[in-house]
CSV table of C-alpha atoms in Angstrom, one decimal:
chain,number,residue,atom,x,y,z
K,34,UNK,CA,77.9,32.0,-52.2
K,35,UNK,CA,78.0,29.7,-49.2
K,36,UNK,CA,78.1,31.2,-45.7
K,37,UNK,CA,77.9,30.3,-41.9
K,38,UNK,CA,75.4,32.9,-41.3
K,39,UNK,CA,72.7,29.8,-39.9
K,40,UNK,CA,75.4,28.3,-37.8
K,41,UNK,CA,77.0,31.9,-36.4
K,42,UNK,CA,73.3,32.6,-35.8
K,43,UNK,CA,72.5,29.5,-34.3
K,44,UNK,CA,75.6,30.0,-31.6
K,45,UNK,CA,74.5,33.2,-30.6
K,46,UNK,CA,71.5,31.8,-29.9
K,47,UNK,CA,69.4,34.0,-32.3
K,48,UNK,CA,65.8,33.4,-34.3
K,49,UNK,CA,65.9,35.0,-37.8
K,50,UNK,CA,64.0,37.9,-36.6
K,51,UNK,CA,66.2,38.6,-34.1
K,52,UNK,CA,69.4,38.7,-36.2
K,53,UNK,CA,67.0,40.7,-39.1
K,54,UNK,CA,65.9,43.0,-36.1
K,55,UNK,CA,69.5,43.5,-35.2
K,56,UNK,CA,70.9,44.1,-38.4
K,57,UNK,CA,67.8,46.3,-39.5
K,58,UNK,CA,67.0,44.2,-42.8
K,59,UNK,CA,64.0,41.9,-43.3
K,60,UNK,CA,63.5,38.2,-41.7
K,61,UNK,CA,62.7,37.6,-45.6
K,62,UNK,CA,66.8,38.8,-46.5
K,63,UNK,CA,68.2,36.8,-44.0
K,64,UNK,CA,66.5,33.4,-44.7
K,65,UNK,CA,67.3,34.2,-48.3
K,66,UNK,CA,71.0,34.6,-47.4
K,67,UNK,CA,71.2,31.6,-45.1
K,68,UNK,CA,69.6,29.6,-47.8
K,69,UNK,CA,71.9,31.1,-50.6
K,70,UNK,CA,70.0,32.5,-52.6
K,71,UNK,CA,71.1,35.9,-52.0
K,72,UNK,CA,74.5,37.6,-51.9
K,73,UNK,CA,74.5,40.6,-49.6
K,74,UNK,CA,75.5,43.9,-50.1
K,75,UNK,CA,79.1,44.4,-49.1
K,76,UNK,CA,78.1,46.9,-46.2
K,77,UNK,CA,75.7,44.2,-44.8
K,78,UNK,CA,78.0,41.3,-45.2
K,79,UNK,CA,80.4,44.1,-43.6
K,80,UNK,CA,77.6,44.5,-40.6
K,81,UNK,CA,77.0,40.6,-40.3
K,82,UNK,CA,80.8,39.8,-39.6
K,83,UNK,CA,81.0,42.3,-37.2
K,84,UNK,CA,78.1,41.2,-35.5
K,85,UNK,CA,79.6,37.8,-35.0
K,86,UNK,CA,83.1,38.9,-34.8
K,87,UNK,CA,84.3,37.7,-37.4
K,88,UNK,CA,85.8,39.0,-40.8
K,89,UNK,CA,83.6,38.1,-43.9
K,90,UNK,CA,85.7,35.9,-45.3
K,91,UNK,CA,85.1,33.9,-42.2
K,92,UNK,CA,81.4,34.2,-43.1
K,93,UNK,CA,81.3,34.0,-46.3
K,94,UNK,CA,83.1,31.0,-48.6
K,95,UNK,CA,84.4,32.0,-52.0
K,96,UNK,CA,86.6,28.9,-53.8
K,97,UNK,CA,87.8,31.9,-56.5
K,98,UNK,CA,91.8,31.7,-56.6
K,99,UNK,CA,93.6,33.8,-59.3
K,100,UNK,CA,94.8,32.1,-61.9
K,101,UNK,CA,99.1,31.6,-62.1
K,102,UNK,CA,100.7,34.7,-64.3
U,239,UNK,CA,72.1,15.8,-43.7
U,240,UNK,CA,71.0,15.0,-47.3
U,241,UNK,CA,67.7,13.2,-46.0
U,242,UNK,CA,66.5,17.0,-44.1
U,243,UNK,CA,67.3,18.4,-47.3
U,244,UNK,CA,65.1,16.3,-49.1
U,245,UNK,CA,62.8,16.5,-46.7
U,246,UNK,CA,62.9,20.2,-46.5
U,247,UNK,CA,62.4,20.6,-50.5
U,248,UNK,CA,59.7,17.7,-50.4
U,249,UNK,CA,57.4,20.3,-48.0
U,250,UNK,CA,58.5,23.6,-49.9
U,251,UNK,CA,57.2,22.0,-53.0
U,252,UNK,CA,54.0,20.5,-51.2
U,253,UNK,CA,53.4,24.1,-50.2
U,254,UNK,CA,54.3,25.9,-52.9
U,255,UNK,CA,51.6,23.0,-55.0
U,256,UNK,CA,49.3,23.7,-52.2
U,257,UNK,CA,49.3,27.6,-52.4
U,258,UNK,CA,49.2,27.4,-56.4
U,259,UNK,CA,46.3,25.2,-56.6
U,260,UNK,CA,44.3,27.6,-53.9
U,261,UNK,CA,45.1,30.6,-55.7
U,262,UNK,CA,44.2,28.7,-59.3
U,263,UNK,CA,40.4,27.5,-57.9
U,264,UNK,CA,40.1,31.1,-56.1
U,265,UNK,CA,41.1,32.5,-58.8
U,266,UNK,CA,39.2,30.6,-62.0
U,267,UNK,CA,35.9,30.5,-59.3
U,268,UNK,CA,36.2,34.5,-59.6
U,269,UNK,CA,36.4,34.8,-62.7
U,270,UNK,CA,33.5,32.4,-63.8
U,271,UNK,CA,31.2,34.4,-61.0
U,272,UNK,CA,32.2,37.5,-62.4
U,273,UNK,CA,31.6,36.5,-65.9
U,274,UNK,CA,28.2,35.1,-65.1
U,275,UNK,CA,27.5,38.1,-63.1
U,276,UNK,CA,28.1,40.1,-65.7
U,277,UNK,CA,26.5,38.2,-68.4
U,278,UNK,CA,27.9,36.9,-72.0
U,279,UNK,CA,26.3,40.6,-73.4
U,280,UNK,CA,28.4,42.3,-71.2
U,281,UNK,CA,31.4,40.8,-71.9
U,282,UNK,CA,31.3,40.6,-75.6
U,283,UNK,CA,30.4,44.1,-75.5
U,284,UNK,CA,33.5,44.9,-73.8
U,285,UNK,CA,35.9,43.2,-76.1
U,286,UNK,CA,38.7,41.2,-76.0
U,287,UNK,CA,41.5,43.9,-75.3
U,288,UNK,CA,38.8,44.7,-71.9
U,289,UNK,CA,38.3,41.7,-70.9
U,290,UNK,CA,41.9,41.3,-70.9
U,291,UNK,CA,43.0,43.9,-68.9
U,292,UNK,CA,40.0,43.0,-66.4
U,293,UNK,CA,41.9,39.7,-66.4
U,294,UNK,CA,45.0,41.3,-65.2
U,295,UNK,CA,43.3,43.7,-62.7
U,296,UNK,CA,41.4,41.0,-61.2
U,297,UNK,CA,44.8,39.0,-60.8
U,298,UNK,CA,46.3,42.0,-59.0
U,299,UNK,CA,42.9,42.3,-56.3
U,300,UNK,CA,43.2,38.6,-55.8
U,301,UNK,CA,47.0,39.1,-54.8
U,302,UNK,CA,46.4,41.5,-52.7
U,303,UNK,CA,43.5,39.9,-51.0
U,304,UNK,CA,45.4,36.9,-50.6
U,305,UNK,CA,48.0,39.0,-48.8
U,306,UNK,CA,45.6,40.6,-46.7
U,307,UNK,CA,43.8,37.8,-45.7
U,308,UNK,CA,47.2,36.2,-44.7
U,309,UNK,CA,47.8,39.3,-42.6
U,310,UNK,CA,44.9,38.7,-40.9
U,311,UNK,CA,45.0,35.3,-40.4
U,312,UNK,CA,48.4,34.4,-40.4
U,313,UNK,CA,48.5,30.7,-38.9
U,314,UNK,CA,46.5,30.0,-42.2
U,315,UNK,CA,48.0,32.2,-44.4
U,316,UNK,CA,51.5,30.8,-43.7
U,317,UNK,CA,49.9,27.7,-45.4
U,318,UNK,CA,49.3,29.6,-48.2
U,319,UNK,CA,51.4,32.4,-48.5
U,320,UNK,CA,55.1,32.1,-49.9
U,321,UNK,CA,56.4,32.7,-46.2
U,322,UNK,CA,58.2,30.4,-44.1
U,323,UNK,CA,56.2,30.5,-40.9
U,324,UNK,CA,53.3,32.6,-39.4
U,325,UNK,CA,55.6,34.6,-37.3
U,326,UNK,CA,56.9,36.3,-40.6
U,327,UNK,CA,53.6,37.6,-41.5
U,328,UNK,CA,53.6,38.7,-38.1
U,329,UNK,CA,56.8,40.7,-37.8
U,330,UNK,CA,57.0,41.7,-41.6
U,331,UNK,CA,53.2,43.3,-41.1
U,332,UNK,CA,54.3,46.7,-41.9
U,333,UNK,CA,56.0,45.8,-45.7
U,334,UNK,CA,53.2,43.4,-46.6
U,335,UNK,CA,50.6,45.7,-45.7
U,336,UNK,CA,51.9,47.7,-48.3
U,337,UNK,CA,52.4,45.9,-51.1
U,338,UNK,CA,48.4,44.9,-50.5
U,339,UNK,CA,47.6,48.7,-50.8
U,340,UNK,CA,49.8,49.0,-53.6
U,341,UNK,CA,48.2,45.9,-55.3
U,342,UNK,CA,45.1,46.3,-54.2
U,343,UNK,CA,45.0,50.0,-56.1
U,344,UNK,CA,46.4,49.1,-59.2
U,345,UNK,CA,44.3,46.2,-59.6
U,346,UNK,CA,41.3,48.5,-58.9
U,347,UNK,CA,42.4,51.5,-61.2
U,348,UNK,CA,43.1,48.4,-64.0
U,349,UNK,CA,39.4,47.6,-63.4
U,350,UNK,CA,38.0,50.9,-63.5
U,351,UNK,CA,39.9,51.5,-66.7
U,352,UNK,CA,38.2,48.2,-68.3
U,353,UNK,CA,34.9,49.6,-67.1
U,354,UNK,CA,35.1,52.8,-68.3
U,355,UNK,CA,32.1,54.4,-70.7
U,356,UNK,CA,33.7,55.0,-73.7
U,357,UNK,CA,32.4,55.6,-77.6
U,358,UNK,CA,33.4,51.8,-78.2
U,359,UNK,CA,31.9,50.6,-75.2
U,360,UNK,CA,28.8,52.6,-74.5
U,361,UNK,CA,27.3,50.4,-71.7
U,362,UNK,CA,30.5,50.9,-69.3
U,363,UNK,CA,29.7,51.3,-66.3
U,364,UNK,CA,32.3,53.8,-65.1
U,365,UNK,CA,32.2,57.0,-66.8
U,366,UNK,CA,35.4,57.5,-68.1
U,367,UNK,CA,36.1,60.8,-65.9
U,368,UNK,CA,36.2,58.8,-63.1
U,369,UNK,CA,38.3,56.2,-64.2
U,370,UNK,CA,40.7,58.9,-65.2
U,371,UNK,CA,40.7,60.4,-61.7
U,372,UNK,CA,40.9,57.0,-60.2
U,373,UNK,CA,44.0,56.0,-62.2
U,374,UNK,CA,45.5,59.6,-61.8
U,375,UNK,CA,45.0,59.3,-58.2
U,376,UNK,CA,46.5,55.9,-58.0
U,377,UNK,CA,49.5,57.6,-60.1
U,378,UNK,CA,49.8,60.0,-58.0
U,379,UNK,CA,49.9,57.8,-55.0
U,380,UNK,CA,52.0,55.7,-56.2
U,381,UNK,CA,54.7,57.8,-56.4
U,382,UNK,CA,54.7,60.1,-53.2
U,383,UNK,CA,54.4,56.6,-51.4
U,384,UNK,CA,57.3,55.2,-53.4
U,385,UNK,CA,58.8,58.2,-52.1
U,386,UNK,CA,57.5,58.8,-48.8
U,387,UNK,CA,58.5,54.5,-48.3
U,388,UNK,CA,61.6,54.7,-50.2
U,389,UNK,CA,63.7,54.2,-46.9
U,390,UNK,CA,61.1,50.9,-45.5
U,391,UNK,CA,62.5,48.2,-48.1
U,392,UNK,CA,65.7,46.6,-47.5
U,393,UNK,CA,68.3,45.4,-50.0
U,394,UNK,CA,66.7,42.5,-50.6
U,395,UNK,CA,63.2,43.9,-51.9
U,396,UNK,CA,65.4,46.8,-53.8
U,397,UNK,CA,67.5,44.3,-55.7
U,398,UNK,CA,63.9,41.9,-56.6
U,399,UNK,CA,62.3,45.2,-57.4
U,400,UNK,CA,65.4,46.4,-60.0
U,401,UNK,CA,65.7,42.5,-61.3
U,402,UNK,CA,61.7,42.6,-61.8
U,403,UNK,CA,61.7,45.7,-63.6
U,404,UNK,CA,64.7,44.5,-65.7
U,405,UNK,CA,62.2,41.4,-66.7
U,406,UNK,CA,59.3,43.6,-67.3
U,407,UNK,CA,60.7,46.4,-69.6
U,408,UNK,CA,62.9,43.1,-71.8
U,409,UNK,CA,59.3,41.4,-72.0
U,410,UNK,CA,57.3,44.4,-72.6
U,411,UNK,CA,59.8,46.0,-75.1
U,412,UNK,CA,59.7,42.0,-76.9
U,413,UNK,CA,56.1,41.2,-76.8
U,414,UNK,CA,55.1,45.2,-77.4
U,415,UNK,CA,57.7,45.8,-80.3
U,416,UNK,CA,56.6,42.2,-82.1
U,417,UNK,CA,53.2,43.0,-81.6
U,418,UNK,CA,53.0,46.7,-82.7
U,419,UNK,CA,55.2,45.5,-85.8
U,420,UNK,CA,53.2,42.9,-86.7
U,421,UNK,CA,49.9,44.9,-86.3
U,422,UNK,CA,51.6,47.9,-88.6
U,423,UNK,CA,52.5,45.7,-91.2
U,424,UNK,CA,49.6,44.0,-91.1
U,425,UNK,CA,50.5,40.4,-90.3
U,426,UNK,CA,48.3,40.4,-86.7
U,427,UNK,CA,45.8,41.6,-84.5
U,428,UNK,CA,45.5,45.8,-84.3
U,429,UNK,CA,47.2,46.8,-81.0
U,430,UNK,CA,45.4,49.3,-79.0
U,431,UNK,CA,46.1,51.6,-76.0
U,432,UNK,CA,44.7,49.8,-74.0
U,433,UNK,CA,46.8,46.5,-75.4
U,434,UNK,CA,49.9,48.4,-74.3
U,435,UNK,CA,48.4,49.1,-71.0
U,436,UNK,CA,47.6,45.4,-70.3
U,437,UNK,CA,50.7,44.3,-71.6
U,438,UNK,CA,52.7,46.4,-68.9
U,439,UNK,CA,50.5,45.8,-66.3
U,440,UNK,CA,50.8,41.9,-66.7
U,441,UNK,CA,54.4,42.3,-67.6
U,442,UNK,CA,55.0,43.7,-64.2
U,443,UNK,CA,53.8,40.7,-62.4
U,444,UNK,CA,55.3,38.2,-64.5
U,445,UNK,CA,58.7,40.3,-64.2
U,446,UNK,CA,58.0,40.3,-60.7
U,447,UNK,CA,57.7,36.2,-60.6
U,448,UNK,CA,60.7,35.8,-63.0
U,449,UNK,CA,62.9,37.5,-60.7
U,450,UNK,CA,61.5,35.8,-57.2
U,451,UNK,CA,61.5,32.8,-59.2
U,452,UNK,CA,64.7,32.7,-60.6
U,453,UNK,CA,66.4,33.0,-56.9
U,454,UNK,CA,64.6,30.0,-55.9
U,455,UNK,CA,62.7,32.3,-53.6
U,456,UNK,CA,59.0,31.0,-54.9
U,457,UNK,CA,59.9,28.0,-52.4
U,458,UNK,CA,60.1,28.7,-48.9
């Protein structure tokens, strides 16, 4: 799923570490979200739009739209 | 845009070449010393089911010592370690440092287990005792630390460690049932305890690449 984790990241002026530090997962989880090639749970994709103040579908990009009844 | 990407993917795969190609001469160079250490008497007394799971438990030592030495050294080991700069051997010291334990003891219980002194290998040179304790210690280990860490691994390593286990037990039950059938009706090689062993043992690691592997997370 594409995000603006990197770029939320960036403008707070935060390494990987940091933001891994802050959100008390691995350096390793964040790249791999930021490089999309992992989904996180719902608590930490929860955790990471509040960090940034933002709601998660700010963060995080989904194209799904229900199909018309 | 497209150009950094490119250029990003260009050094990922030079590193992930670079890293493979390290581990493959470390690795084959082992083996060939240890065989010649050994002798060819030695190993064609062990057997091919031994020598296997030698094989597999040598694999496991080199892992971790490739881990460790990259914990050690990590301005080098970020060159050959699937990490994506020195710093994260740095801060991730604490996680790393034990997966090499863990490695490092399976890989040495494995060994002592191909070594053991047994009626069908009378020259081992671990008595079989001791092999048991050491793999019955390594057990035991394994699971008060699983416990005792159980809280240390964040989502990311949980969800790799379910998706590798769900690749290990699919190829284990695969190669283990075909193999076992075919040995019982009599259509291939006998397979032995210590086959089964082996098989799970490599299984785990090859579970364990499938899953990084399948994330695109072999290329940093």
């Amino acid at each position: 799923m594409q995000n603006r984790v990197r770029d939320c990241r960036e403008q707070a002026g935060w390494s990987q570490g940091e933001l891994a530090r802050r959100l008390g997962v691995s350096r390793q989880t964040i790249n791999a979200v930021e490089t999309d090639k992992y989904d996180p749970s719902l608590p930490l994709a929860l955790r990471m739009a509040r960090l940034f103040g933002l709601e998660v579908r700010e963060l995080f990009i989904d194209h799904w739209m229900p199909e018309d009844e | 845009m497209d150009k950094m990407v490119a250029g990003h993917s260009a050094a990922a795969w030079k590193k992930s070449g670079i890293g493979a190609l390290v581990g493959a001469i470390v690795g084959a160079g082992t083996v060939a010393g240890l065989m010649h250490v050994a002798g060819t008497d030695f190993i064609d007394a062990m057997g091919g089911s031994r020598v296997a799971l030698a094989g597999v438990a040598i694999l496991y030592l080199l892992m971790a010592a490739f881990v460790g030495f990259g914990l050690a050294v990590p301005r080098t080991g970020a060159r050959l370690l699937n990490v994506a700069d020195a710093d994260e051997l740095r801060e991730e010291r604490a996680g790393m440092g034990r997966s090499v334990i863990v490695m490092g003891a399976i890989g040495a219980a494995l060994l002592a287990l191909a070594l053991a002194r047994t009626p069908s290998f009378p020259t081992g040179p671990v008595p079989a005792q001791a092999a048991a304790a050491v793999l019955a210690l390594v057990i035991a280990g394994g699971v008060a630390a699983s416990w005792a860490w159980r809280w240390q691994y964040d989502e990311l390593n949980r969800q790799l460690g379910i998706e590798g286990g769900y690749w290990a037990f699919g190829l284990s039950w695969i190669g283990l049932t075909l193999w076992g059938a075919a040995d019982f009706l009599g259509l291939g090689p006998a397979l032995t305890a210590i086959d089964v062993v082996t098989t799970l043992a490599a299984m785990m690691l090859v579970g364990a690449f499938v899953a990084i592997g399948r994330r695109g997370l072999m290329m940093r």
